[in-house]
Short mmCIF file of C-alpha atoms in Angstrom, two decimals:
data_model
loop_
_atom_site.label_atom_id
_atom_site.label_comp_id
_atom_site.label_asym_id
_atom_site.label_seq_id
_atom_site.Cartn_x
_atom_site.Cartn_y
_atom_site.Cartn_z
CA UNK A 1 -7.91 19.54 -8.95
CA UNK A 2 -6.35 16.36 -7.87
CA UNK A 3 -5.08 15.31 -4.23
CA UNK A 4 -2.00 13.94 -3.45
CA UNK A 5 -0.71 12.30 0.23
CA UNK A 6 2.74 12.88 1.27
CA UNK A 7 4.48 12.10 4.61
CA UNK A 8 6.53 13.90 6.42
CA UNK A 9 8.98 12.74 9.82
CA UNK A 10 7.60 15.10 12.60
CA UNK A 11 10.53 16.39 15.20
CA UNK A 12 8.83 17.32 18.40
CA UNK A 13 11.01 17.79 21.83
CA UNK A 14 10.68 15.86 25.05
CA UNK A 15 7.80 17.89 26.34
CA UNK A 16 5.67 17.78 22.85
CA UNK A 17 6.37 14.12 22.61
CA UNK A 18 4.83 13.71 26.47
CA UNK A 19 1.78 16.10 24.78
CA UNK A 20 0.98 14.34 21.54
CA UNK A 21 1.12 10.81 23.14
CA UNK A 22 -1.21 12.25 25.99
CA UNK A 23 -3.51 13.48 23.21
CA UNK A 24 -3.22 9.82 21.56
CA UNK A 25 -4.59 8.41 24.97
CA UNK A 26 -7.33 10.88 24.89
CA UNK A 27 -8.66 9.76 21.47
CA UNK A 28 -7.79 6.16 22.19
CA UNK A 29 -10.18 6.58 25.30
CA UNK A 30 -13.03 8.28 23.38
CA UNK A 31 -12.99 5.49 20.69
CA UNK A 32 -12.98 2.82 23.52
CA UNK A 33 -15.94 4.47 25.48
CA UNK A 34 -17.76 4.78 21.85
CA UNK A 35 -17.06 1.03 21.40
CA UNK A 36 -18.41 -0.07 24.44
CA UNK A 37 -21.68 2.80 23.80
CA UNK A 38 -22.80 0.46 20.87
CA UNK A 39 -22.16 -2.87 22.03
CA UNK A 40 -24.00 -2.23 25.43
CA UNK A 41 -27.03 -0.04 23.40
CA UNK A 42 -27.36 -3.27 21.17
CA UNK A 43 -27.38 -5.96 24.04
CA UNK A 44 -29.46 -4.24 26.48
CA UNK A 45 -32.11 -2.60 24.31
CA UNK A 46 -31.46 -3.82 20.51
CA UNK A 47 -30.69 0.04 19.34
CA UNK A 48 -28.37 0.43 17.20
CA UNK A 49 -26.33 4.03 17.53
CA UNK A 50 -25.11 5.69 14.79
CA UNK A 51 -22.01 8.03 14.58
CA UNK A 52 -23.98 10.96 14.08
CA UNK A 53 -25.59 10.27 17.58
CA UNK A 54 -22.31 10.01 19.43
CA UNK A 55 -20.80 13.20 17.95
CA UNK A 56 -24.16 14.98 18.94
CA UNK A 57 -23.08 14.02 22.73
CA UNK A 58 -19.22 15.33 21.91
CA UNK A 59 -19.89 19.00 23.85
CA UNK A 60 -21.24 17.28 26.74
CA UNK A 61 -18.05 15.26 27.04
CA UNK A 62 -15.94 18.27 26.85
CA UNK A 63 -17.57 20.18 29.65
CA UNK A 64 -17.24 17.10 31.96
CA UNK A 65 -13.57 16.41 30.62
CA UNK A 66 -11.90 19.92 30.07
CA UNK A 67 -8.79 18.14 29.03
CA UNK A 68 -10.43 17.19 25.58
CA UNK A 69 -11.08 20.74 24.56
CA UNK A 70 -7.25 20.96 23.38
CA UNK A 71 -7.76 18.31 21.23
CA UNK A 72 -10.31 20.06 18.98
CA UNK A 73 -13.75 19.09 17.37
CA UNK A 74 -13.30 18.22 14.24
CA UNK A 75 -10.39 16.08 15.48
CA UNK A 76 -12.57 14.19 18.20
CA UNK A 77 -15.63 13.89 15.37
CA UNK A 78 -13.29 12.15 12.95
CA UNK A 79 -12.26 9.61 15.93
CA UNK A 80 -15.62 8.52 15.94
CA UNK A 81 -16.16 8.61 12.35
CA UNK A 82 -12.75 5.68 12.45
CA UNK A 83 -14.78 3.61 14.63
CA UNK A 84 -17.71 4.10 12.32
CA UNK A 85 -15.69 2.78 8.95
CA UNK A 86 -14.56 -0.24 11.21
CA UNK A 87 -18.16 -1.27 12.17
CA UNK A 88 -19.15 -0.31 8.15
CA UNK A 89 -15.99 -2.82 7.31
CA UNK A 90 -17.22 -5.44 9.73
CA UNK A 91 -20.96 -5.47 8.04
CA UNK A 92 -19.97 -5.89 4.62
CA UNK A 93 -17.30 -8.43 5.10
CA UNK A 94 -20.81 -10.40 7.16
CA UNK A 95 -22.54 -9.86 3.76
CA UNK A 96 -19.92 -11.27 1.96
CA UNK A 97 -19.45 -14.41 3.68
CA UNK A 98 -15.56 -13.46 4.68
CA UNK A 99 -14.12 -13.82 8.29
CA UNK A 100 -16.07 -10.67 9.72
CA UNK A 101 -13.47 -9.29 12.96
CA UNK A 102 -16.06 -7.14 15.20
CA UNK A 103 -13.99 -3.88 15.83
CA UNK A 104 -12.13 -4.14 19.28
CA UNK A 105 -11.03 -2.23 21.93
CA UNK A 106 -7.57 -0.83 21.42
CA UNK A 107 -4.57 0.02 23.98
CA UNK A 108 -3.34 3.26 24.02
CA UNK A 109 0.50 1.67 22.75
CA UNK A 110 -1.65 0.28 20.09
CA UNK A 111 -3.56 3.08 18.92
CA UNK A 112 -1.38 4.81 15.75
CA UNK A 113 -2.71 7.93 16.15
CA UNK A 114 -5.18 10.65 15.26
CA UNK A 115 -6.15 12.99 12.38
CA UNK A 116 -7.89 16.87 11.52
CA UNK A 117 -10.28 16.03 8.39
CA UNK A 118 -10.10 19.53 7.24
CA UNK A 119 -7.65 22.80 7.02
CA UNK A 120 -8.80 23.63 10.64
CA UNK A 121 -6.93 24.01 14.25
CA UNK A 122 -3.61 23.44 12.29
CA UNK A 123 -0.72 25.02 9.94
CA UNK A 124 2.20 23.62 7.49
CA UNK A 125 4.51 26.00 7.37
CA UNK A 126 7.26 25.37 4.52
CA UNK A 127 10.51 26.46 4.80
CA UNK A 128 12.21 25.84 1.62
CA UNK A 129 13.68 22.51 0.67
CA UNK A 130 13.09 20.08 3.25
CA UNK A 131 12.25 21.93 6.60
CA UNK A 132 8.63 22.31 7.50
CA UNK A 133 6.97 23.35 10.55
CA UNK A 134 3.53 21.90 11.60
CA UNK A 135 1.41 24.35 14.02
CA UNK A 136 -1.25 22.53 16.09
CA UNK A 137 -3.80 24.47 18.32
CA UNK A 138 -3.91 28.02 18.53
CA UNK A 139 -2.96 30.77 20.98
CA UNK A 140 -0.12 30.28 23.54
CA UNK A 141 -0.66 26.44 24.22
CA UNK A 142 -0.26 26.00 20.36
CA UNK A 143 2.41 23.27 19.60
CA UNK A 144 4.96 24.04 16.37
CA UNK A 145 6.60 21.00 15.90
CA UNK A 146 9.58 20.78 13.52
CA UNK A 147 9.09 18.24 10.19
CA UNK A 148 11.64 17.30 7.49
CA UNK A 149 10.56 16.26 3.93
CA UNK A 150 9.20 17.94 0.84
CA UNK A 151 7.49 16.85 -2.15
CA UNK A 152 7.26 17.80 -6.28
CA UNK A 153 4.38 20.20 -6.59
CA UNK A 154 5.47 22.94 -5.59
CA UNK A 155 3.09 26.16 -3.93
CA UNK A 156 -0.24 25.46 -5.82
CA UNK A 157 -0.71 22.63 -3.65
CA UNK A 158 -2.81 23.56 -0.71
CA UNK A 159 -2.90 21.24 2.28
CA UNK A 160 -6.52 19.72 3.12
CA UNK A 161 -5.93 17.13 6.09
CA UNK A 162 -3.33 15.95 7.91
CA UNK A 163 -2.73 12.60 9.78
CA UNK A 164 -0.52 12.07 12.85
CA UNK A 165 0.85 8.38 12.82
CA UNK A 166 3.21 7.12 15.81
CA UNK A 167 5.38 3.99 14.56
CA UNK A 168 8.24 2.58 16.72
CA UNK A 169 8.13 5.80 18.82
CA UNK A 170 8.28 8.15 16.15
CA UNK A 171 5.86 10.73 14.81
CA UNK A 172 5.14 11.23 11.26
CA UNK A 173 2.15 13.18 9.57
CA UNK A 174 0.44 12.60 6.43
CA UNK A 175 -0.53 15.80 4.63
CA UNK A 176 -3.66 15.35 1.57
CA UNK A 177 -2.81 17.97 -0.95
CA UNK A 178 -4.79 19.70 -3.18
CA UNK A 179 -2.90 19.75 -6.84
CA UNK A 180 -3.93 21.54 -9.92
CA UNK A 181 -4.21 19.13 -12.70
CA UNK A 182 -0.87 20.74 -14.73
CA UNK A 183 0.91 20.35 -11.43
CA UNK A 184 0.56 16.22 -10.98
CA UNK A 185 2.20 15.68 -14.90
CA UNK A 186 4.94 14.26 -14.77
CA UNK A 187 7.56 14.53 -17.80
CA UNK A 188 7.94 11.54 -19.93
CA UNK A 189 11.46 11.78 -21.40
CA UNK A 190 10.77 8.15 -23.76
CA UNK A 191 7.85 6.64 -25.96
CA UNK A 192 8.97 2.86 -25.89
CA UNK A 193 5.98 0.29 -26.29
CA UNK A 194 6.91 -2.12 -23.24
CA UNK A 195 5.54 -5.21 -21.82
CA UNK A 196 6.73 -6.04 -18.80
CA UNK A 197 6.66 -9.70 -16.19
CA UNK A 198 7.17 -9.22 -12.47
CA UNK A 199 9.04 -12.55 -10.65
CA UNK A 200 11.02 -13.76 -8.13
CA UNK A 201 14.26 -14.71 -9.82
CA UNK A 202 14.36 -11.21 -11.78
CA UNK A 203 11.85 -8.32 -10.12
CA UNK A 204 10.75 -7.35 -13.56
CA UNK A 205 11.93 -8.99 -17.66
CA UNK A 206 10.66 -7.12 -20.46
CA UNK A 207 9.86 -8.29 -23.49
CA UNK A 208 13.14 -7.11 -25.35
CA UNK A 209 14.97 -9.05 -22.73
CA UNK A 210 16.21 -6.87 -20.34
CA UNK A 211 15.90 -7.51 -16.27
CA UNK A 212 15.45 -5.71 -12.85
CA UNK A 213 17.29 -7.39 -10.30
CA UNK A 214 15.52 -8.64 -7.54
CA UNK A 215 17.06 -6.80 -3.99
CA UNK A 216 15.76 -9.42 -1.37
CA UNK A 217 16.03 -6.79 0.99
CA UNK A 218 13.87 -9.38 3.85
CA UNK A 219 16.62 -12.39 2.28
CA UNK A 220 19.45 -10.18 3.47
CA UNK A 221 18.12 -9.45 6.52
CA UNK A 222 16.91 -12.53 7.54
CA UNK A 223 19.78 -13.79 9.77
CA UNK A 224 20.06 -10.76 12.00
CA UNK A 225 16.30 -10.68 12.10
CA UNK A 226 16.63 -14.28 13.19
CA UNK A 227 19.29 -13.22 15.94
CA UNK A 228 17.42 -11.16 17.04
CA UNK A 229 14.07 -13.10 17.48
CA UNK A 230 16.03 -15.83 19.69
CA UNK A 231 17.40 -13.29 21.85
CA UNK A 232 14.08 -12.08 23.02
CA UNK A 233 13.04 -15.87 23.09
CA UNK A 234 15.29 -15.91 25.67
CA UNK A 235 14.41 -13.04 27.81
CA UNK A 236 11.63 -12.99 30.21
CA UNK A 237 8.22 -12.16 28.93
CA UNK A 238 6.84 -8.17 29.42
CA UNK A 239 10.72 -7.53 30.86
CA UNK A 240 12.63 -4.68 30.35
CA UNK A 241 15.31 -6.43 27.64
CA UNK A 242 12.27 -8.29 26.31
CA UNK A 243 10.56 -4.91 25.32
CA UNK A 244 13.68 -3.33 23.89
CA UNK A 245 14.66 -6.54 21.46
CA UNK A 246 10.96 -6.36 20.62
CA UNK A 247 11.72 -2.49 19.14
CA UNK A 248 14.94 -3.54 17.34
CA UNK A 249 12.93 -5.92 15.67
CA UNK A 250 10.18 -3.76 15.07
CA UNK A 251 12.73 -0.93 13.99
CA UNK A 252 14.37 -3.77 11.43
CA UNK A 253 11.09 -4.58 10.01
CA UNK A 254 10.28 -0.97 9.53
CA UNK A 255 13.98 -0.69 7.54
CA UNK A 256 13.37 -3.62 5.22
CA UNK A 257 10.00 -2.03 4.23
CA UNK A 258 11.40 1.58 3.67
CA UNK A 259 13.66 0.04 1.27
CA UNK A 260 11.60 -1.82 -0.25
CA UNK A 261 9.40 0.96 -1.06
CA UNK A 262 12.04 3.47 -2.05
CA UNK A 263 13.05 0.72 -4.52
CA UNK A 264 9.09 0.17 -5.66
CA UNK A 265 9.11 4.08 -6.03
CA UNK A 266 11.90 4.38 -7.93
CA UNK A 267 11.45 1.61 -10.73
CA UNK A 268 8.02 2.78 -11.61
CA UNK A 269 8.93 6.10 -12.02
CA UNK A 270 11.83 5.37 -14.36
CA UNK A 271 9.13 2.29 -16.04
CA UNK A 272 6.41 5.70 -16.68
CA UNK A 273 8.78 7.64 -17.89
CA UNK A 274 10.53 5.78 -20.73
CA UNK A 275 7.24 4.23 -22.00
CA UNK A 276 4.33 5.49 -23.75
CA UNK A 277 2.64 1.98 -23.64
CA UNK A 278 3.28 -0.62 -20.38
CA UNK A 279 1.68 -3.61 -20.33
CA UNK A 280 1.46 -6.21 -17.58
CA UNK A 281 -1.09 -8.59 -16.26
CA UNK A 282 -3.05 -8.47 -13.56
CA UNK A 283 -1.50 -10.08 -9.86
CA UNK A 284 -3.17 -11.00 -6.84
CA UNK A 285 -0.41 -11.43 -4.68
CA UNK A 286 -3.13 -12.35 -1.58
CA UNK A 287 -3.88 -15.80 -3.56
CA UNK A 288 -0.33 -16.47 -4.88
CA UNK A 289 0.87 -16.38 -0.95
CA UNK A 290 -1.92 -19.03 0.32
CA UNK A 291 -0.73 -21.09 2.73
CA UNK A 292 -0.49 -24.38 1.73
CA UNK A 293 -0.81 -26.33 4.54
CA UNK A 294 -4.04 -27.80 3.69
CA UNK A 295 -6.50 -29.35 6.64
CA UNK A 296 -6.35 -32.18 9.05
CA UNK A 297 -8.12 -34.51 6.32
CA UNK A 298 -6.39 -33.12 3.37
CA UNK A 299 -3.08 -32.43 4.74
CA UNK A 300 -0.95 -29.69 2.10
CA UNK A 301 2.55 -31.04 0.32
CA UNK A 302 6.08 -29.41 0.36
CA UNK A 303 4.17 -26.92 2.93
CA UNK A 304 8.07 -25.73 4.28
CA UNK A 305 8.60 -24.90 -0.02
CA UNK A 306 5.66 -23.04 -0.23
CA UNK A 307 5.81 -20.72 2.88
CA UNK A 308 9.81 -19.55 1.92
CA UNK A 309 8.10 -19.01 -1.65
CA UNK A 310 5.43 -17.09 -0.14
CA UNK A 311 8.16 -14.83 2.39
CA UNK A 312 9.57 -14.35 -1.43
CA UNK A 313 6.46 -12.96 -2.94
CA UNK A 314 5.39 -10.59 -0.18
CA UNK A 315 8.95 -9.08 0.24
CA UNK A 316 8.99 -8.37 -3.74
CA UNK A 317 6.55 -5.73 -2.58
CA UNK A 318 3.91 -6.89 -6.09
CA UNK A 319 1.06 -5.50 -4.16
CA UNK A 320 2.42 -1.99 -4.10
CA UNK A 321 3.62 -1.56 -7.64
CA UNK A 322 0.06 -1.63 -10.08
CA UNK A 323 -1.48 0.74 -7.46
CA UNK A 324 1.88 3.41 -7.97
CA UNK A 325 1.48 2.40 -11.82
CA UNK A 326 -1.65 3.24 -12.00
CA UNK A 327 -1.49 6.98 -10.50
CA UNK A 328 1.77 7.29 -12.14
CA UNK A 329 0.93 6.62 -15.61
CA UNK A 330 -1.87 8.73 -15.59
CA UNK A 331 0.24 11.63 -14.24
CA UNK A 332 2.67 10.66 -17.09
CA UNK A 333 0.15 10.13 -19.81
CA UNK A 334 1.26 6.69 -20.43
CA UNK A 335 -1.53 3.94 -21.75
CA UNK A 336 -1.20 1.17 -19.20
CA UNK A 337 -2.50 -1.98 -20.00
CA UNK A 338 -3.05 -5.05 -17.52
CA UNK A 339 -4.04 -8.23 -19.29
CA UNK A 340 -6.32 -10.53 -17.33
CA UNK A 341 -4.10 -13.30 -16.17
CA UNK A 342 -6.68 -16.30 -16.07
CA UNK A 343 -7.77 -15.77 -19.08
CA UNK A 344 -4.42 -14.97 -21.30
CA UNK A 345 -2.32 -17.12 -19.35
CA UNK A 346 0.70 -15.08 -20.06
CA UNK A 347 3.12 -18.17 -18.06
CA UNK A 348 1.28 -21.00 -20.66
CA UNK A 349 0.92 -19.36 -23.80
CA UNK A 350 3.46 -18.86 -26.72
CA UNK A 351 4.04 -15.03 -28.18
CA UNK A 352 4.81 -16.65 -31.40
CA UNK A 353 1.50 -18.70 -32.28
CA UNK A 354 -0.74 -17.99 -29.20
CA UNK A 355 -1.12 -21.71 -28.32
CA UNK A 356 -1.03 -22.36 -24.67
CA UNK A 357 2.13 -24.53 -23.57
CA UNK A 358 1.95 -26.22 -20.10
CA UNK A 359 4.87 -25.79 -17.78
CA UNK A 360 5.75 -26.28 -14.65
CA UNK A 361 7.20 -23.80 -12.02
CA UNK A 362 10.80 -25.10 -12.38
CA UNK A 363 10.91 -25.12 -16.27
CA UNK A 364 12.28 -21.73 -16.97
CA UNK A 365 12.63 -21.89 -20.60
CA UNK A 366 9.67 -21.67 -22.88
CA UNK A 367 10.16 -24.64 -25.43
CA UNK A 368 7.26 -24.66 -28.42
CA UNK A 369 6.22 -27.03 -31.22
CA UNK A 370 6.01 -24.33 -33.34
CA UNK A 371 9.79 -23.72 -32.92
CA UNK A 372 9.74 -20.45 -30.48
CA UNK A 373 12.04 -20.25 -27.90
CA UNK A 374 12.30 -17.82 -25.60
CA UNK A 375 12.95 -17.51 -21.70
CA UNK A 376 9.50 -17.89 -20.20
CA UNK A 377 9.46 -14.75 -17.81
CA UNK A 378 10.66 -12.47 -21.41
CA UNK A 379 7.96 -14.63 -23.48
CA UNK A 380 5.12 -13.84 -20.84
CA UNK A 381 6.24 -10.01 -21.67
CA UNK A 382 5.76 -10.57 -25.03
CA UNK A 383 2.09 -12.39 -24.73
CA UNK A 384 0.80 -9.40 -22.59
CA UNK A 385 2.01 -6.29 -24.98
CA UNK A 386 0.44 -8.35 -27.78
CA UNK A 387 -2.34 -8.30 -25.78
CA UNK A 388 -2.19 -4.51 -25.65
CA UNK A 389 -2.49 -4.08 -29.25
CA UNK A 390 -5.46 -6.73 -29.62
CA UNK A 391 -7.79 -5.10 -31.92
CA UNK A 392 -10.42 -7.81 -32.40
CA UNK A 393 -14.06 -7.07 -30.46
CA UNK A 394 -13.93 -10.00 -28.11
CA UNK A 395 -14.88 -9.92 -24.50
CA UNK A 396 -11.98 -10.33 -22.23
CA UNK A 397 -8.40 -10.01 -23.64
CA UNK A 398 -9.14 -11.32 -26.93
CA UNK A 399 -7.64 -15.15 -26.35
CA UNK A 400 -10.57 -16.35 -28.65
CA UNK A 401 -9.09 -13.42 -31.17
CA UNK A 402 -5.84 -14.96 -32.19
CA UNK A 403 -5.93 -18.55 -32.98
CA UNK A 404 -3.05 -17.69 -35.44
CA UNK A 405 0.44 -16.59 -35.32
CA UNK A 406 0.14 -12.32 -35.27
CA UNK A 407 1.94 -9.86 -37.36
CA UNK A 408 3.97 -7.65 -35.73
CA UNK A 409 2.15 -4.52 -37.33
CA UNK A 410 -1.12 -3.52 -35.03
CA UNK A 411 -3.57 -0.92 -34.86
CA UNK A 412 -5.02 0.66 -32.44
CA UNK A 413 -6.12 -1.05 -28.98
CA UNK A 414 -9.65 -1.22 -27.28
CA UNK A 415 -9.44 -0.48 -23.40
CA UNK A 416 -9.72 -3.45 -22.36
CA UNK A 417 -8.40 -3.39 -18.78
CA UNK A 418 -7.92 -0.64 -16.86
CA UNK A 419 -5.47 1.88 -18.98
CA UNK A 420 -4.92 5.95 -19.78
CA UNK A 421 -6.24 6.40 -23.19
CA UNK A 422 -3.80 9.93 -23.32
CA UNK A 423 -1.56 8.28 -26.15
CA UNK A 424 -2.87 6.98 -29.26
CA UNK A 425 -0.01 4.35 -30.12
CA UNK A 426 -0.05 3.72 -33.90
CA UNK A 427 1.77 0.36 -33.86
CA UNK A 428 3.54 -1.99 -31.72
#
């Protein structure tokens, strides 16, 4: 049994709107009051509470405040477990020497929403295709709210918890399902051996030389965004025309990144389908966007390049597509590899004769002494399925391993990185 999120768009009417964001203020008020609990229990007497103790106090709260009896217990108890995970968050990012950010009180507008942990005090009903109906509460002040969307597995998947998330004043809810193992495969209709390099010029070149365009969706977008921005610039601060620009944009933002996603989706779908190998290398698309600024004694160059190359990066969506890889391939049973990037320097090194070749970011062609020639993005393809197939018992990715040009015929791999040993490939 595996489980799988999906999200639906929630339809409520005027007067279930007006109930769920009253219900949002509720739990935004409980976490607030919890909040302030600890901080004023650590400065006055050095105690420390613990979630456990504040949930113990929950009935208490809802004889005083009748109006939070509606909103359920295990509802209010996983409210307080939220605010727990934050202060957990804030502790180990102290540990770990990082920028801590002590949890902080939240507005109600600010607050996204609230969730049921388990199957209890709601219902999804489905309705065939795309209609749903989600049933919150019981008895006669129950709310049925109508919700469009569907998903693959069919009716062995149970729902477990649900998630109701307000963005740009509308209400979606996030449904964990419960999937039999047989029901997450997906069907692989290929059994290509594929290396593939993400960029910015093409969104993905594989190693036989083929290319995903990039979409810039946030390039497109950019001068109506921009518009927009100087409009409200304009307008008076906390004003009525100042608010409503501030939704368009938020509404625009919210477009670009629905795209983007659908796109992300859709290309690693059709990647874990055709392949029965898919190699890659690792990205860390936090340290590629680093500011580059620098400080007041070591002042950054060509900071203007870098930040539109970083606006590039982030809207090419990188971060999202080795996590839907990863859950995809394994659904698909296909062996993905990713190569460790600082140590096979897939951008440096030559497929041909595994010597490492120093270019800059401008030099698009990769130009060897040993002859090889190759475009670099369809050559750094190339290193990292090699790297798939390394069959040498080295620690890392097997750099050390090849200090000579390889054959084409390989054996079998050793997990080296993280992969889904479901296919045995027999040669590259």
């Amino acid at each position: 049994m595996q489980r799988r999120k999906v999200t639906l768009k929630l339809y409520p009417i005027a007067a279930q709107a007006a109930r769920l964001e009253d219900w949002t203020r509720l739990h935004c008020e409980l976490y607030n009051a919890a909040l302030e609990e600890r901080i004023d229990a650590w400065r006055k007497e050095g105690k420390s509470i613990s979630s456990f103790d504040q949930q113990n106090v929950l009935p208490q709260i809802k004889a005083d405040r009748p109006e939070f009896i509606a909103l359920g217990s295990h509802a209010l108890q996983q409210t307080l477990r939220r605010l727990d995970l934050a202060f957990a968050a804030f502790f180990r990012r102290v540990k770990a020497g990082q920028t801590p950010g002590f949890p902080r009180f939240k507005s109600s507008m600010r607050f996204s929403g609230f969730a049921y942990p388990d199957p209890a005090g709601w219902k999804l009903m489905q309705h065939g295709g795309r209609g749903a109906t989600l049933r919150i509460g019981s008895g006669d002040t129950a709310l049925s709210i109508r919700a469009r969307g569907r998903h693959r597995f069919g009716p062995d998947a149970k729902p477990n918890d649900i998630t109701l998330t307000r963005r740009n004043g509308q209400w979606f809810v996030s449904v964990t399902l419960r999937v039999p193992d047989a029901t997450c495969a997906r069907q692989r209709t290929g059994d290509q051996r594929r290396g593939v390099d993400f960029g910015i010029n093409d969104w993905a070149t594989f190693d036989d030389g083929r290319t995903i365009d990039n979409p810039r969706w946030l390039r497109e977008e950019l001068p109506r965004l921009a518009a927009l921005q100087r409009q409200r610039a304009r307008k008076k601060n906390g004003s009525l025309r100042f608010k409503r620009l501030g939704r368009r944009i938020a509404r625009l933002h919210e477009r670009i990144g629905n795209r983007r996603r659908d796109f992300v989706h859709k290309e690693t779908t059709r990647m874990v389908r055709q392949c029965a190998v898919l190699a890659t290398e690792q990205l860390a698309p936090k340290t590629m966007s680093r500011s580059a600024k620098g400080t007041v004694d070591a002042p950054g160059r060509r900071v203007r390049q870098k930040a539109g190359l970083n606006r590039e990066i982030l809207s090419a969506g990188f971060g999202m597509v080795h996590p839907m890889l990863a859950y995809k391939a394994e659904e698909a049973g296909t062996r993905l590899h990713l190569s460790n990037t600082r140590q096979i320097k897939p951008s440096q090194r030559c497929s041909a004769c595994w010597e490492l070749v120093p270019k800059t970011l401008s030099q698009r062609m990769h130009v060897c002494p040993c002859g090889h020639t190759a475009p670099r993005d369809q050559n750094s393809a190339m290193v990292v399925l090699i790297d798939a197939f390394n069959t040498q018992d080295t620690s890392g990715t097997g750099v050390a391993a090849r200090p000579k040009p390889l054959t084409r015929q390989r054996g079998k791999s050793k997990p080296v990185t993280r992969e889904t040993p479901t296919t045995a490939p027999s040669g590259a």
